[in-house]
Short mmCIF file of C-alpha atoms in Angstrom, two decimals:
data_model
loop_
_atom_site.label_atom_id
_atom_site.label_comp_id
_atom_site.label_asym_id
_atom_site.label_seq_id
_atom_site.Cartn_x
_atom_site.Cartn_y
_atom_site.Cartn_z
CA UNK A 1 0.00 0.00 0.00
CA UNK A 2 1.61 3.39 -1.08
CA UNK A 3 0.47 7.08 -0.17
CA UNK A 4 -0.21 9.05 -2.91
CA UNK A 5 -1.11 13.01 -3.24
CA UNK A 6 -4.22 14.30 -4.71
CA UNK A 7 -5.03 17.09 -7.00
CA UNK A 8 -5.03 19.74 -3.50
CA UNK A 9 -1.83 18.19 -2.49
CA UNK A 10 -3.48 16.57 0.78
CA UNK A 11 -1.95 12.90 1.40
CA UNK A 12 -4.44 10.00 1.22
CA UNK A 13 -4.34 6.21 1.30
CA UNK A 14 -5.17 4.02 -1.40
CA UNK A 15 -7.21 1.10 -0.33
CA UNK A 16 -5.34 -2.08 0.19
CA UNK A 17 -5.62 -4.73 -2.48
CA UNK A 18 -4.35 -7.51 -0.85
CA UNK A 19 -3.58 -9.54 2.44
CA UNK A 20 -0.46 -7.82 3.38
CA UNK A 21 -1.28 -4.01 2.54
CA UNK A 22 -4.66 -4.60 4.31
CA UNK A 23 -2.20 -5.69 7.76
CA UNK A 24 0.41 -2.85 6.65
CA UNK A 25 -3.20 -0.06 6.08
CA UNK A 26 -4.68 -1.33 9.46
CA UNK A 27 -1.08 -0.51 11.38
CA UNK A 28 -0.76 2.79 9.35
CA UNK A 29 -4.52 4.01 10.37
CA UNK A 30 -3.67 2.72 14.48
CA UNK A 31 -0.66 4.70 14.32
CA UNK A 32 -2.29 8.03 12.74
CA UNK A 33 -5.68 7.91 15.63
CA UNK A 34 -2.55 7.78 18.36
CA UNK A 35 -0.69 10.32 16.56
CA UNK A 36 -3.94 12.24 16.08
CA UNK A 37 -4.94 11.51 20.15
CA UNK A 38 -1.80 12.54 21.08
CA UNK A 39 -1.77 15.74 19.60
CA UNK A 40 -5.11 17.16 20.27
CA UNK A 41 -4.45 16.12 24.20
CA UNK A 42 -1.32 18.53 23.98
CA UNK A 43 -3.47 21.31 22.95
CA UNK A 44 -6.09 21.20 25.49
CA UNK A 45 -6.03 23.06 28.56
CA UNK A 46 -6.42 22.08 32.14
CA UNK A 47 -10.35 23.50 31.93
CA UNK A 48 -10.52 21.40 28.73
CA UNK A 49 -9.20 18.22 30.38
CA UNK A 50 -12.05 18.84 33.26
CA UNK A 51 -14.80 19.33 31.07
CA UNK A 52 -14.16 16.30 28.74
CA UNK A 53 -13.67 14.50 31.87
CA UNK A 54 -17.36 15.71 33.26
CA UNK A 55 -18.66 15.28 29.64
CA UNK A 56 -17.96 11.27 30.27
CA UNK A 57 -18.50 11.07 33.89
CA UNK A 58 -21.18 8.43 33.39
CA UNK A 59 -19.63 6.64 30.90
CA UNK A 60 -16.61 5.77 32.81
CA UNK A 61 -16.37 5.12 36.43
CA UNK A 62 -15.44 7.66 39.13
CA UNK A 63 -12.35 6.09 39.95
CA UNK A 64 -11.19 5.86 36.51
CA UNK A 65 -12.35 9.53 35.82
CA UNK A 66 -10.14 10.57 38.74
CA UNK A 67 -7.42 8.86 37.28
CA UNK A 68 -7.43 10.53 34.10
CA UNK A 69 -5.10 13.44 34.24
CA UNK A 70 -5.12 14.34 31.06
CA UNK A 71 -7.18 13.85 27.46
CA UNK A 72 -5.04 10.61 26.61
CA UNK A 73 -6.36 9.43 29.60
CA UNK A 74 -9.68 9.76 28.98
CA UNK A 75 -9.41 8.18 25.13
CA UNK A 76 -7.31 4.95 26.34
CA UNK A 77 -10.41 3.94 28.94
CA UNK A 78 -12.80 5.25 25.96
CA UNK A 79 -11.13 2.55 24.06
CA UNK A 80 -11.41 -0.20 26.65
CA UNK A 81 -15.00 0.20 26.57
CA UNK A 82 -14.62 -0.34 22.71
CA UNK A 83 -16.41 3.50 22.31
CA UNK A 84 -13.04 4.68 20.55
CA UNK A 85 -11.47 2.78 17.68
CA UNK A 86 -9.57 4.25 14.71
CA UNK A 87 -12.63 3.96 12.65
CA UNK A 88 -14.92 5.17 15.64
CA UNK A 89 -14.03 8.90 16.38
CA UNK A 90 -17.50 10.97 16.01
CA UNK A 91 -17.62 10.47 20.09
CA UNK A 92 -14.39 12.53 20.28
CA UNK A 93 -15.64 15.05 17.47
CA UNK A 94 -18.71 15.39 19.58
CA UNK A 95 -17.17 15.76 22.78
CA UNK A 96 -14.62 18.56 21.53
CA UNK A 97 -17.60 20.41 19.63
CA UNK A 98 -19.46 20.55 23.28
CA UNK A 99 -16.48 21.85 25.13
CA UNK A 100 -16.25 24.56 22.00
CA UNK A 101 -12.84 23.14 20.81
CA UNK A 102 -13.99 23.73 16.91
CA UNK A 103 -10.68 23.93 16.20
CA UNK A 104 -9.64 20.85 17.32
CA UNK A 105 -13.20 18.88 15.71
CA UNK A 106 -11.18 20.54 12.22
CA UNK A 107 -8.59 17.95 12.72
CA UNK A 108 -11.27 15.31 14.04
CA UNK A 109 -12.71 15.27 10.35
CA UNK A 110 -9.66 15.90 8.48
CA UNK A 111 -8.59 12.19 9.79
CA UNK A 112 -11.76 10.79 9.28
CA UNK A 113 -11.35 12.02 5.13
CA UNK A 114 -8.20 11.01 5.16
CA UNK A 115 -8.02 7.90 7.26
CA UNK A 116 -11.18 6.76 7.37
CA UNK A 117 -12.67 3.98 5.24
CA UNK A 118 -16.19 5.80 5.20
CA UNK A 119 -16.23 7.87 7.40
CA UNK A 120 -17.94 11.67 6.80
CA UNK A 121 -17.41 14.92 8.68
CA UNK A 122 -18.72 15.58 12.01
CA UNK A 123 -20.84 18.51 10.78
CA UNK A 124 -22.52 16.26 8.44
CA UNK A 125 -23.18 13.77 10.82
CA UNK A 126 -25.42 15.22 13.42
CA UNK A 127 -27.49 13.09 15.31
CA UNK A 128 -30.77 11.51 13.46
CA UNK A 129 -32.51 11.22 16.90
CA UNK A 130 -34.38 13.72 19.58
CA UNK A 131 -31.88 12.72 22.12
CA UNK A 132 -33.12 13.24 26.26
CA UNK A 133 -30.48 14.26 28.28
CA UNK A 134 -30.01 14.01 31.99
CA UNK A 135 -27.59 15.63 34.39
CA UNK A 136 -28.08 14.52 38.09
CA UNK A 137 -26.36 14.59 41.13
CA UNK A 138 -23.76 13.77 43.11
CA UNK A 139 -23.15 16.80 45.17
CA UNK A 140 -20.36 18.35 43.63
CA UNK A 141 -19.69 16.65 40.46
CA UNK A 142 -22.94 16.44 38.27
CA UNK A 143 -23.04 13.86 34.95
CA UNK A 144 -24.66 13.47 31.60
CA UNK A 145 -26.39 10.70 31.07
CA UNK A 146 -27.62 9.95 27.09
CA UNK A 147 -30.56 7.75 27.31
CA UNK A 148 -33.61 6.73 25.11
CA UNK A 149 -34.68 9.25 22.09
CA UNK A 150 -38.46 9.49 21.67
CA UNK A 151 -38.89 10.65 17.99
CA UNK A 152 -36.88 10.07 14.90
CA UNK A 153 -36.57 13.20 12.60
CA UNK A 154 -33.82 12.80 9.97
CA UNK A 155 -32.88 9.39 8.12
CA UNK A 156 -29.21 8.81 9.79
CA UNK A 157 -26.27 10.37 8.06
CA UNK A 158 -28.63 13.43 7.32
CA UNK A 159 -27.82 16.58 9.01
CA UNK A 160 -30.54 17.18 11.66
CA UNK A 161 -33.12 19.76 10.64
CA UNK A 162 -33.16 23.09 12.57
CA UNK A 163 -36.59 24.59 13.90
CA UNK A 164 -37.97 27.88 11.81
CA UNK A 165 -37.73 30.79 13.93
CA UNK A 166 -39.31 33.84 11.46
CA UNK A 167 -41.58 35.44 13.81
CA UNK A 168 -40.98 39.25 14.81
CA UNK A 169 -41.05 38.71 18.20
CA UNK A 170 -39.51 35.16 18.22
CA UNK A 171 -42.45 34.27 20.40
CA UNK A 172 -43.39 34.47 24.25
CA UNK A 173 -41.08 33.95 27.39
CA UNK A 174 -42.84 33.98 30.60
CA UNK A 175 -40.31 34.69 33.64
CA UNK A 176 -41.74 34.13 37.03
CA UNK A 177 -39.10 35.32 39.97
CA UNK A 178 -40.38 34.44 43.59
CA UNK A 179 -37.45 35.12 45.18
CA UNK A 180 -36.48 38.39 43.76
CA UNK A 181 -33.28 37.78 42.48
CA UNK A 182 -32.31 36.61 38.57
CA UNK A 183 -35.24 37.60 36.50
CA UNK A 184 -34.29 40.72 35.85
CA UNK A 185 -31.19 39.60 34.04
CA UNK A 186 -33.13 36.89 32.24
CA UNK A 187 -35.74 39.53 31.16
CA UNK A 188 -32.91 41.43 29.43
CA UNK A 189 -31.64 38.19 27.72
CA UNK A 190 -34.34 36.89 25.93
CA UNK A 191 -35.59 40.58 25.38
CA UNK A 192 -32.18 40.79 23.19
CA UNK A 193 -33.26 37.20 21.70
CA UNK A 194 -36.25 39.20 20.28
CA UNK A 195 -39.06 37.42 22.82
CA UNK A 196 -42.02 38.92 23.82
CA UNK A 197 -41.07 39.23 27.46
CA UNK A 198 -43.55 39.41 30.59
CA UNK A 199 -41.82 39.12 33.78
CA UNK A 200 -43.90 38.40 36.87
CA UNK A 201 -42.57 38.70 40.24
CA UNK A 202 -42.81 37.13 44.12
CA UNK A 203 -46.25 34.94 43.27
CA UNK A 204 -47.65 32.04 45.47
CA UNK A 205 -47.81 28.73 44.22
CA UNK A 206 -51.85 29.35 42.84
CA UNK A 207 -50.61 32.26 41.11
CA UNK A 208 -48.14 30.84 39.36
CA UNK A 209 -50.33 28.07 37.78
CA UNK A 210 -53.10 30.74 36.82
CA UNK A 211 -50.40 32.89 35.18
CA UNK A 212 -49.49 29.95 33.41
CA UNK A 213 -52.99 29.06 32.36
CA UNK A 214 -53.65 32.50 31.52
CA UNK A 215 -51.50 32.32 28.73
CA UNK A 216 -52.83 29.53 27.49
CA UNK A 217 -56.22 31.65 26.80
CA UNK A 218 -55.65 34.46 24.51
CA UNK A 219 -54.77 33.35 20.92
CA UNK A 220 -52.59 36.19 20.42
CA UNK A 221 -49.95 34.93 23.06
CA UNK A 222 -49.12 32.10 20.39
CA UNK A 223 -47.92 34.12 17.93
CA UNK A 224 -44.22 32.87 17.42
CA UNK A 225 -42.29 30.11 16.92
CA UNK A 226 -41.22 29.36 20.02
CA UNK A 227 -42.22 29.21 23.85
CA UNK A 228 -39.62 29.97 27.13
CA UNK A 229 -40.56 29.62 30.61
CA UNK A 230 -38.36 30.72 33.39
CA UNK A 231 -39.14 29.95 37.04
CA UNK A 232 -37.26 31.06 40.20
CA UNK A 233 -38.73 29.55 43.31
CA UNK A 234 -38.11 27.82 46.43
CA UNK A 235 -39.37 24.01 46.47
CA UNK A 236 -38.56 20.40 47.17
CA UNK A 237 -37.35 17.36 44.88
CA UNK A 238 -40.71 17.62 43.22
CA UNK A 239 -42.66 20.52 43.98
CA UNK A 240 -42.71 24.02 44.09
CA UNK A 241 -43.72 26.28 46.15
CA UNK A 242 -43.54 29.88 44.65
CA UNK A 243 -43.77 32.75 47.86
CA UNK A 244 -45.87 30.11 49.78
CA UNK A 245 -44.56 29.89 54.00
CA UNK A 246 -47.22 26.75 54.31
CA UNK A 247 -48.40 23.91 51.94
CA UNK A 248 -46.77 21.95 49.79
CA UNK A 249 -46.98 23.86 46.70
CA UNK A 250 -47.67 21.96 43.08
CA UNK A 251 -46.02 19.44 41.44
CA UNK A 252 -43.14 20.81 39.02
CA UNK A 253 -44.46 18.62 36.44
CA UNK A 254 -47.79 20.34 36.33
CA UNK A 255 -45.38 23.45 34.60
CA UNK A 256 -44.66 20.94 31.36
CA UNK A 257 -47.51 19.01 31.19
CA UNK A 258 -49.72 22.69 30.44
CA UNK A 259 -47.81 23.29 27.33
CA UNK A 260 -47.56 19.53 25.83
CA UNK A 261 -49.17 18.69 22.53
CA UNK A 262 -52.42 18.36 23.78
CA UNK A 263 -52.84 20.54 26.39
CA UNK A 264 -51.73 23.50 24.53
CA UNK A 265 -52.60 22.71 20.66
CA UNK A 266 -51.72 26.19 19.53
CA UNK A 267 -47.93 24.74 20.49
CA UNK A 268 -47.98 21.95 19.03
CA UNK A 269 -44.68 21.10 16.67
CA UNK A 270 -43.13 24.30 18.55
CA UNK A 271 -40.01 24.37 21.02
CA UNK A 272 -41.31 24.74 24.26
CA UNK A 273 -38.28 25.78 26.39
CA UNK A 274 -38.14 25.25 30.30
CA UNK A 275 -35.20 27.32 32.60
CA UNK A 276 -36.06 25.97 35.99
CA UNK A 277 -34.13 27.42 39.20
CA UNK A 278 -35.24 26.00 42.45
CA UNK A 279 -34.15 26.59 46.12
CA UNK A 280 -33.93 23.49 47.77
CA UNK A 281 -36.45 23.13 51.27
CA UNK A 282 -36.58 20.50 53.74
CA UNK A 283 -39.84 18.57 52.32
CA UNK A 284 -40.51 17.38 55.91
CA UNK A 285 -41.42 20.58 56.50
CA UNK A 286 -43.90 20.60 53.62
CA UNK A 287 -47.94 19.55 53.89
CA UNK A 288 -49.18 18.24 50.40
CA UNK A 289 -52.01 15.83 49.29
CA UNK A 290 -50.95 13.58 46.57
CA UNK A 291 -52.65 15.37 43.45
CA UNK A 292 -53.73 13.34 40.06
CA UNK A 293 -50.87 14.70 37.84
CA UNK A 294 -50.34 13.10 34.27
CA UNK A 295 -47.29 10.70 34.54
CA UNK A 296 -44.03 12.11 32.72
CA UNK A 297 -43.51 10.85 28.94
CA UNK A 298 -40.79 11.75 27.75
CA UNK A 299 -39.77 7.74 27.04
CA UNK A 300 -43.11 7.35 25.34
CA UNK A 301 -42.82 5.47 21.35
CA UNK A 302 -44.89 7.79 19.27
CA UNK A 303 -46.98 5.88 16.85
CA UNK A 304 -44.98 5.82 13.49
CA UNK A 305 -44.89 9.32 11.53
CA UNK A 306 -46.80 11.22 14.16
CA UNK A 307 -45.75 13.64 16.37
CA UNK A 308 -45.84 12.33 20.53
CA UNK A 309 -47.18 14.99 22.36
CA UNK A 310 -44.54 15.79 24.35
CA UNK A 311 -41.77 16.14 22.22
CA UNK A 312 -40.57 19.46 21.12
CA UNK A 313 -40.14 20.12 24.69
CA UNK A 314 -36.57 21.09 26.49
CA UNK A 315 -36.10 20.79 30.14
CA UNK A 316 -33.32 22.42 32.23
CA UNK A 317 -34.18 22.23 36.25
CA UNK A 318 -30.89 23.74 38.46
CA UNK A 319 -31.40 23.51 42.32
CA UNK A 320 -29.13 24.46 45.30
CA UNK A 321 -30.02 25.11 48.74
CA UNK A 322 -32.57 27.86 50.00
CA UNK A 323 -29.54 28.92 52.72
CA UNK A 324 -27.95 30.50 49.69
CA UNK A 325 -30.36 33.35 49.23
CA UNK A 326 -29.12 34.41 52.51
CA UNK A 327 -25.71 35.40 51.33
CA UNK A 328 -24.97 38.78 50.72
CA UNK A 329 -25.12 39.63 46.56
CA UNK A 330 -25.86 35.99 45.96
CA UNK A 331 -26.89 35.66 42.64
CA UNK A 332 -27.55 32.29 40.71
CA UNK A 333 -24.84 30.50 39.57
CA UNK A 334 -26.95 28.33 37.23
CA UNK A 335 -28.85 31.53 35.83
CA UNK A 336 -25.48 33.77 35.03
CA UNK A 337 -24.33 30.95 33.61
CA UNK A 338 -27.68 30.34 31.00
CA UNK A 339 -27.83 34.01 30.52
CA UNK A 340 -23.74 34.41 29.34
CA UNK A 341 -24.05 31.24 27.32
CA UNK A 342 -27.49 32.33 25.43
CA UNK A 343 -25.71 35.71 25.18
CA UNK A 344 -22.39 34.01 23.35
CA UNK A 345 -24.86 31.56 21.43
CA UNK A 346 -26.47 34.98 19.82
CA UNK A 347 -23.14 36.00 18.44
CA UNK A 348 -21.36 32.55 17.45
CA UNK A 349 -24.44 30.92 16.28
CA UNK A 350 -24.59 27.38 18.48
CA UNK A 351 -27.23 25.45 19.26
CA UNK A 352 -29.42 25.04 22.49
CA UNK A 353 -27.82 22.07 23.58
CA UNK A 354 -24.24 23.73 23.22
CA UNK A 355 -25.88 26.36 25.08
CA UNK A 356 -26.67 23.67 27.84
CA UNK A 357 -23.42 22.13 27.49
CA UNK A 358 -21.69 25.38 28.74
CA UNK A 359 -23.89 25.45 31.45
CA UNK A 360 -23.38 22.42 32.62
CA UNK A 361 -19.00 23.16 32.31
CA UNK A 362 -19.61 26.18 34.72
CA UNK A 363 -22.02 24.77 37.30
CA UNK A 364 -19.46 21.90 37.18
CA UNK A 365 -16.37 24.28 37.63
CA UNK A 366 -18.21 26.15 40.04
CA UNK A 367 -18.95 23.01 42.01
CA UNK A 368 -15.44 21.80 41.84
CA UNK A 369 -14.16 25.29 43.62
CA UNK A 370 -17.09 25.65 46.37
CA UNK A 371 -18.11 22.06 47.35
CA UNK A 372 -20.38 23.32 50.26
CA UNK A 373 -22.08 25.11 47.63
CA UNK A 374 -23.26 22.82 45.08
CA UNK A 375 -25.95 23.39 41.95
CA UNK A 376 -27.24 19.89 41.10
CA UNK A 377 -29.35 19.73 37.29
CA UNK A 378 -31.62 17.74 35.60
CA UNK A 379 -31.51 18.21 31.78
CA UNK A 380 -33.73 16.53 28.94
CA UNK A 381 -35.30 17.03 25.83
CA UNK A 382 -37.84 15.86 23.33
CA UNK A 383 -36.72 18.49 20.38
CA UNK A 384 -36.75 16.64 17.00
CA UNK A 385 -34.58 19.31 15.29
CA UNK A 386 -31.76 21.49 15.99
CA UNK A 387 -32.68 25.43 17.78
CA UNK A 388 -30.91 28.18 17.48
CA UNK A 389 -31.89 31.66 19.36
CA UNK A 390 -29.95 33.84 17.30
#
């Protein structure tokens, strides 16, 4: 097997013919994914290192993620686990386009041209499935954790469709702030995303479901392409409990399960976006009654070709505890972080999950440098195509 140069110059390998160039090609293409390994984990940073490491911190094991001290690291378990070969690298490609190391995805696909067999550029090889995404605890190191899709979109190997965002405003964002601090500052970020803003402030737990109903009334609210709700508010695991002192509040699912397919028609097919930030209670100190609230669905099968009725939907719910509103200038670390990252996303045009991914790399740096001051998050989505609020 010889290398030859192409028309541009740019080395390539001509496909082995027999036996021995097939062993000699195989050897060759090991070598290169080291040599290619080897040199994007000499240009990543300490930060990088950290967020890769978070980015896989429920694929691999804690001890082994502790281990890794550098990017190397990370790729020889990745191999172990048989998730990185030289002919499987669109895991590293994706991991390096989350962290926002585009630069480094660049040399990602020129290896897979080159080098690979069949392989085809990360940027034309989004993924063909609504993916659901979740980020739980422990305390000071959260992880991603890719489970079940619920709707197909795209054929696979097609770039993923993006949602249609034409509207003048882009459509409505509804920002409720019970504790008095953050919706300001995300009332001047999506007002700069071109949103219809209302902002409502310090409401109890039956206000905050009327509001929400309310806008489920007037026809005119639905104008737009796409629907944002923000809610700050002290609560438990499951409930919330707006400026309530007594009661148990309602169920945080109630807030998705008004705008599914269903429930809210007029939505249907839309992004409906959720920016959750709760202040953890004791929930022994809470008095409920068990209500009848629809079960969540998000790992529903759709029947074939139709839409499920919650898909479309994105869900990003940050908590910390309520003792942190007593600091002086406290201010969310979960919300600064959404707000700078939508901000950013605006000028370099990324995606909503980028957007998330940056959230989750500064709630986990923050977590890493105040341990007694954790954010924990639970992230997942339903959208079919990509969405960009630019």
């Amino acid at each position: 097997m010889k290398i030859f140069s192409n028309h541009s110059g740019k080395e390539c390998y001509k496909k082995p013919s027999t036996y021995t160039d097939a062993v000699f090609y195989l050897i060759t293409w090991f070598s290169l994914c080291r040599v290619l390994m080897i040199n994007i984990s000499e240009e990543m940073s300490t930060k990088d290192v950290e967020e890769i490491k978070f980015l896989f911190g429920n694929t691999l094991s804690r001890e082994k993620v502790k281990k890794s001290k550098s990017f190397l690291d990370v790729i020889v378990e990745l191999e172990k686990l048989d998730l990185v070969s030289p002919e499987r690298v669109d895991i590293v490609g994706k991991c390096l386009l989350d962290i926002g190391r585009v630069d480094l995805v660049k040399k990602v696909n020129c290896y897979k041209m080159s080098a690979g067999p069949s392989a085809e550029p990360l940027a034309q090889r989004q993924s063909c499935q609504a993916a659901e995404i979740k980020q739980s605890q422990p305390a000071h190191i959260a992880r991603v954790n890719m489970v079940v899709p619920v709707h197909k979109e795209a054929a696979c190997g097609s770039p993923m469709e993006r949602y249609n965002l034409n509207t003048n405003p882009r459509g409505v964002c509804v920002i409720i702030d019970c504790v008095g601090n953050g919706g300001e500052m995300l009332e001047q970020t999506f007002k700069a995303l071109h949103f219809n803003v209302s902002l409502y402030l310090f409401l109890t737990s039956d206000l905050i479901l009327l509001s929400l109903r309310e806008i489920l009334r007037p026809t005119e609210n639905h104008i737009g392409d796409v629907f944002v709700c923000c809610i700050i508010s002290r609560g438990s695991t499951h409930r919330l409990l707006g400026t309530d002192e007594y009661g148990g509040g309602f169920a945080i699912d109630c807030v998705r399960n008004l705008f599914t397919g269903d429930a809210c028609p007029m939505l249907a097919g839309k992004p409906k976006l959720f920016f959750i930030q709760r202040y953890n209670v004791v929930e022994s100190n809470l008095n409920y009654v068990a209500e009848s609230v629809e079960v969540d669905g998000f790992n529903r099968q759709p029947a074939s070709g139709s839409i499920p009725k919650e898909a479309d939907i994105f869900w990003s719910h940050c908590w910390t505890e309520e003792r942190q509103l007593l600091q002086r200038k406290h201010h969310s670390v979960y919300l600064k972080a959404l707000t700078d990252a939508l901000h950013d996303a605006q000028r370099r045009k990324l995606n909503l999950v980028d957007v998330q991914m940056r959230v989750n790399g500064a709630i986990f740096e923050h977590n890493r440098r105040n341990p007694g001051a954790a954010y924990s998050i639970d992230v997942k989505h339903t959208l079919r195509k990509n969405l960009y609020l630019d």
